[in-house]
Amino acid sequence: MKAEKNFPLVRCAGVAKRYRKGSLWVTPLESLDLEVPRGEFLALMGPSGSGKTTLLNLVSGIDSPSEGRIDIGDIAVHELSRRKLAAWRARHVGYIFQLYHLIPVLSAYENVELPLLPDGQSKRDRRERVEAALSLVGLADRMHHFPRELSGGQEQRVAIARALVADPELLVADEPTGDLDRESADSVLALLRNLAEEQQKTIIMVTHDPKAAAAADRLLHLEKGRLLEDQHVK
Amino acid sequence: MLPFTYAVRNLSRDRSRLVQSILGSALVVLLVMGAHAMNAGMTRSLQSTASPRNVLLLGAGSEESMQRSEVSEQAAGIAETSLAGVESVLGQRAVSPEIVHMATLLTGEGQELRGLVRGVTSKAMLVHPEMVIQEGHFPGPGELLVGRLAWRRLDVSPETLAVGEVLTFDGVDLRVSGVLAAPGTVMESEIWMPLQDLRTFAQRDTVSSVAIRLREDAEVADVQLFTRQRLDLELSAVSETEYYAKLARFYAPIRTMTWTTAILIAAAAVFGGLNTLYAAFASRVRETATLQAIGFSRFVILISLLQESLLISMAGTLLGAVIARLLLANRVLPFGAGAIELDLEPSTLVVGLIAGMLLGFIGTLPPAFRCLYPPLPQTLRD
């Protein structure tokens, strides 16, 4: 994924997603075109069922489009098999969930280490990267704590460190502040903002919170599977 | 690969479920080992009783049952003196006329014991060299030699048949003169008495069979040829191996029933275990989805789930094997032809180990499939 700054990292063209639910066909996304430049922090807003999470899943290779193409850097993600997508995600995408999705039986260190394991890196390299990622989110002193021993904000920071540790260019976050108090939410948003500015991470964040959306460079509204507005926040 | 510690730590998530799973696995392994030990013991017992060098002369037409067979005194005598190729020990030909009789004996307390009594001469020891008198001496008139496991076959305490005890047969007191041992054979559950005594009690002027031990260079076919040449004697020659192989086939339905019972109970335990695993994995659907989202393939996650299940089933196997050792080893069970001494031989342990591994392996697949197969976006939301 070598591309110049401002050259779109994410390119979606004519993307649609359809699936069957009982006897009905549901179309959460319809003919969507989107480009996200490298280093941009993009917020997606919209009512429930508008297709935000579907778009996030498509862009991150968790789901495949029914139509259209999705290119992330120079990879045509829509053409990858399920197995290749898993390997691609491990290297190129960091996923941040609303409910953190940390593995409860693993320590913060071990949770953050997970994305490095499929890559077959040496233990020493992994340790350096995990410690760097945990330091970046301000949790170097909590690395041996288990999720149950951390606050919600700290858990989300561990989840962000896990998303960052493989040094992906694309971070996708599904309501990362949705389960946090204001103070923790602000701290997480500041961290994401910093990652976009300082480390040129491309971030796509789904949120219902206008304050969270305000931290992004650009805000897009989705409704019934279509993009409505393209609003530059900053 | 996912770290092994992940599989190990997952075990402690729900301790009651862990204990339940280990006990379920232990039960399955115990049942499988029990069924195997029983059937192996039964087969071993019948096989050990048979010597490839021994031939049985039975009444023609009674080859299936020694108890029904009748061989006249004259035929037994002619066979004893004229057969070639018979083993000879210290000048004595290894030919043993025997009567097998189902008798009812009374203990000192008046308890009725119904068991197999074999009337023999001292030559029986030449034909069955594996027999040893463990205690006491060969029975003389008015005496009995009891098999080491006869107490179990007759369902009495070992003391009831101890040397010196008296049993009554048709109102005649007979003293136990010794204890007979022949490890692994059905004869260990028999009672022996002098041939002449039993002939009187059973009121027969014939014997049931003539057991012959052949020299190593002699063949069963030679004896069979003799019986075909002397049709007037109305004899049939059957190798002991063949006779007991037929007997073993007679018990095949019992073996099938043992396995069927064990498999049915084990199947119930397997379904219980599957249910437990379903519940365990179902509560982690989103977690496994997260691992997939992070970049782990479904195969890698399946391996980790298998590690987890195999740890449980191996712990269950170990527990099952220990319980089997405590409950089954050296336990004596009665069965039609006598009594068998259960022994946890290596093959039983291997069967238990395979059962445990299969349980862990096959038992994981349906719940893991249910956990890993649904589309990732759906499982991430669950």
PDB file of C-alpha atoms in Angstrom, chain A residues 19 57 62-63 82-83 86-87 89-90 93 95 97 99 101-107 110-111 114-115 117-118 146 162, chain B residues 1-3 5-6 9-10 12-13 286-287 290-299 372-377 380-381:
ATOM      1  CA  TYR A  19     -28.795  -9.938   1.528  1.00  0.00           C
ATOM      2  CA  ASN A  57     -17.473  -3.894   7.300  1.00  0.00           C
ATOM      3  CA  ILE A  62     -15.110  -8.130   7.034  1.00  0.00           C
ATOM      4  CA  ASP A  63     -17.900  -8.336   4.474  1.00  0.00           C
ATOM      5  CA  ARG A  82     -12.344 -15.167   2.756  1.00  0.00           C
ATOM      6  CA  ARG A  83      -8.981 -16.688   3.686  1.00  0.00           C
ATOM      7  CA  ALA A  86      -8.263 -12.577   6.896  1.00  0.00           C
ATOM      8  CA  ALA A  87      -4.542 -12.333   6.129  1.00  0.00           C
ATOM      9  CA  ARG A  89      -6.991  -7.584   7.483  1.00  0.00           C
ATOM     10  CA  ALA A  90      -4.259  -8.696   9.884  1.00  0.00           C
ATOM     11  CA  VAL A  93      -6.715  -2.881   8.907  1.00  0.00           C
ATOM     12  CA  TYR A  95     -10.699  -2.527  13.844  1.00  0.00           C
ATOM     13  CA  PHE A  97     -15.326  -1.921  18.321  1.00  0.00           C
ATOM     14  CA  LEU A  99     -17.703  -2.774  23.161  1.00  0.00           C
ATOM     15  CA  HIS A 101     -14.154  -6.921  22.157  1.00  0.00           C
ATOM     16  CA  LEU A 102     -11.065  -7.689  24.211  1.00  0.00           C
ATOM     17  CA  ILE A 103     -10.391 -11.339  24.960  1.00  0.00           C
ATOM     18  CA  PRO A 104     -11.136 -11.631  28.682  1.00  0.00           C
ATOM     19  CA  VAL A 105      -8.671 -14.457  29.389  1.00  0.00           C
ATOM     20  CA  LEU A 106      -5.739 -12.553  27.883  1.00  0.00           C
ATOM     21  CA  SER A 107      -3.874  -9.670  29.486  1.00  0.00           C
ATOM     22  CA  GLU A 110      -1.548 -10.465  25.060  1.00  0.00           C
ATOM     23  CA  ASN A 111      -4.634  -8.826  23.555  1.00  0.00           C
ATOM     24  CA  LEU A 114      -2.852 -10.931  18.843  1.00  0.00           C
ATOM     25  CA  PRO A 115      -2.756  -9.195  15.409  1.00  0.00           C
ATOM     26  CA  LEU A 117       0.686 -13.578  15.673  1.00  0.00           C
ATOM     27  CA  PRO A 118      -0.604 -14.526  12.204  1.00  0.00           C
ATOM     28  CA  PHE A 146      -6.619  -8.337  32.413  1.00  0.00           C
ATOM     29  CA  ARG A 162      -4.506  -3.686  19.361  1.00  0.00           C
TER      30      ARG A 162
ATOM     31  CA  MET B   1      -1.556 -19.758  15.559  1.00  0.00           C
ATOM     32  CA  LEU B   2      -3.367 -18.604  18.638  1.00  0.00           C
ATOM     33  CA  PRO B   3      -1.302 -18.956  21.814  1.00  0.00           C
ATOM     34  CA  THR B   5      -2.320 -20.202  26.844  1.00  0.00           C
ATOM     35  CA  TYR B   6      -5.550 -18.954  25.253  1.00  0.00           C
ATOM     36  CA  ARG B   9      -7.083 -20.147  30.182  1.00  0.00           C
ATOM     37  CA  ASN B  10     -10.402 -20.658  28.451  1.00  0.00           C
ATOM     38  CA  SER B  12     -11.150 -21.723  33.709  1.00  0.00           C
ATOM     39  CA  ARG B  13     -13.915 -19.455  32.380  1.00  0.00           C
ATOM     40  CA  ARG B 286     -18.502 -12.667  19.240  1.00  0.00           C
ATOM     41  CA  GLU B 287     -15.055 -13.382  20.616  1.00  0.00           C
ATOM     42  CA  THR B 290     -13.300 -10.688  16.833  1.00  0.00           C
ATOM     43  CA  LEU B 291     -10.380 -13.044  16.326  1.00  0.00           C
ATOM     44  CA  GLN B 292     -11.438 -13.467  12.703  1.00  0.00           C
ATOM     45  CA  ALA B 293     -11.777  -9.702  12.303  1.00  0.00           C
ATOM     46  CA  ILE B 294      -8.254  -9.292  13.700  1.00  0.00           C
ATOM     47  CA  GLY B 295      -6.940 -11.636  11.023  1.00  0.00           C
ATOM     48  CA  PHE B 296      -7.069 -15.192  12.355  1.00  0.00           C
ATOM     49  CA  SER B 297      -8.482 -17.710   9.917  1.00  0.00           C
ATOM     50  CA  ARG B 298     -11.351 -19.948  10.938  1.00  0.00           C
ATOM     51  CA  PHE B 299      -9.012 -22.938  10.719  1.00  0.00           C
ATOM     52  CA  LEU B 372     -17.409 -20.182  13.172  1.00  0.00           C
ATOM     53  CA  TYR B 373     -19.620 -20.766  10.142  1.00  0.00           C
ATOM     54  CA  PRO B 374     -22.087 -17.816  10.282  1.00  0.00           C
ATOM     55  CA  PRO B 375     -21.073 -14.670   8.342  1.00  0.00           C
ATOM     56  CA  LEU B 376     -18.608 -12.491  10.201  1.00  0.00           C
ATOM     57  CA  PRO B 377     -20.712  -9.287  10.197  1.00  0.00           C
ATOM     58  CA  LEU B 380     -19.624  -9.582  15.311  1.00  0.00           C
ATOM     59  CA  ARG B 381     -23.023  -8.063  16.029  1.00  0.00           C
TER      60      ARG B 381
END
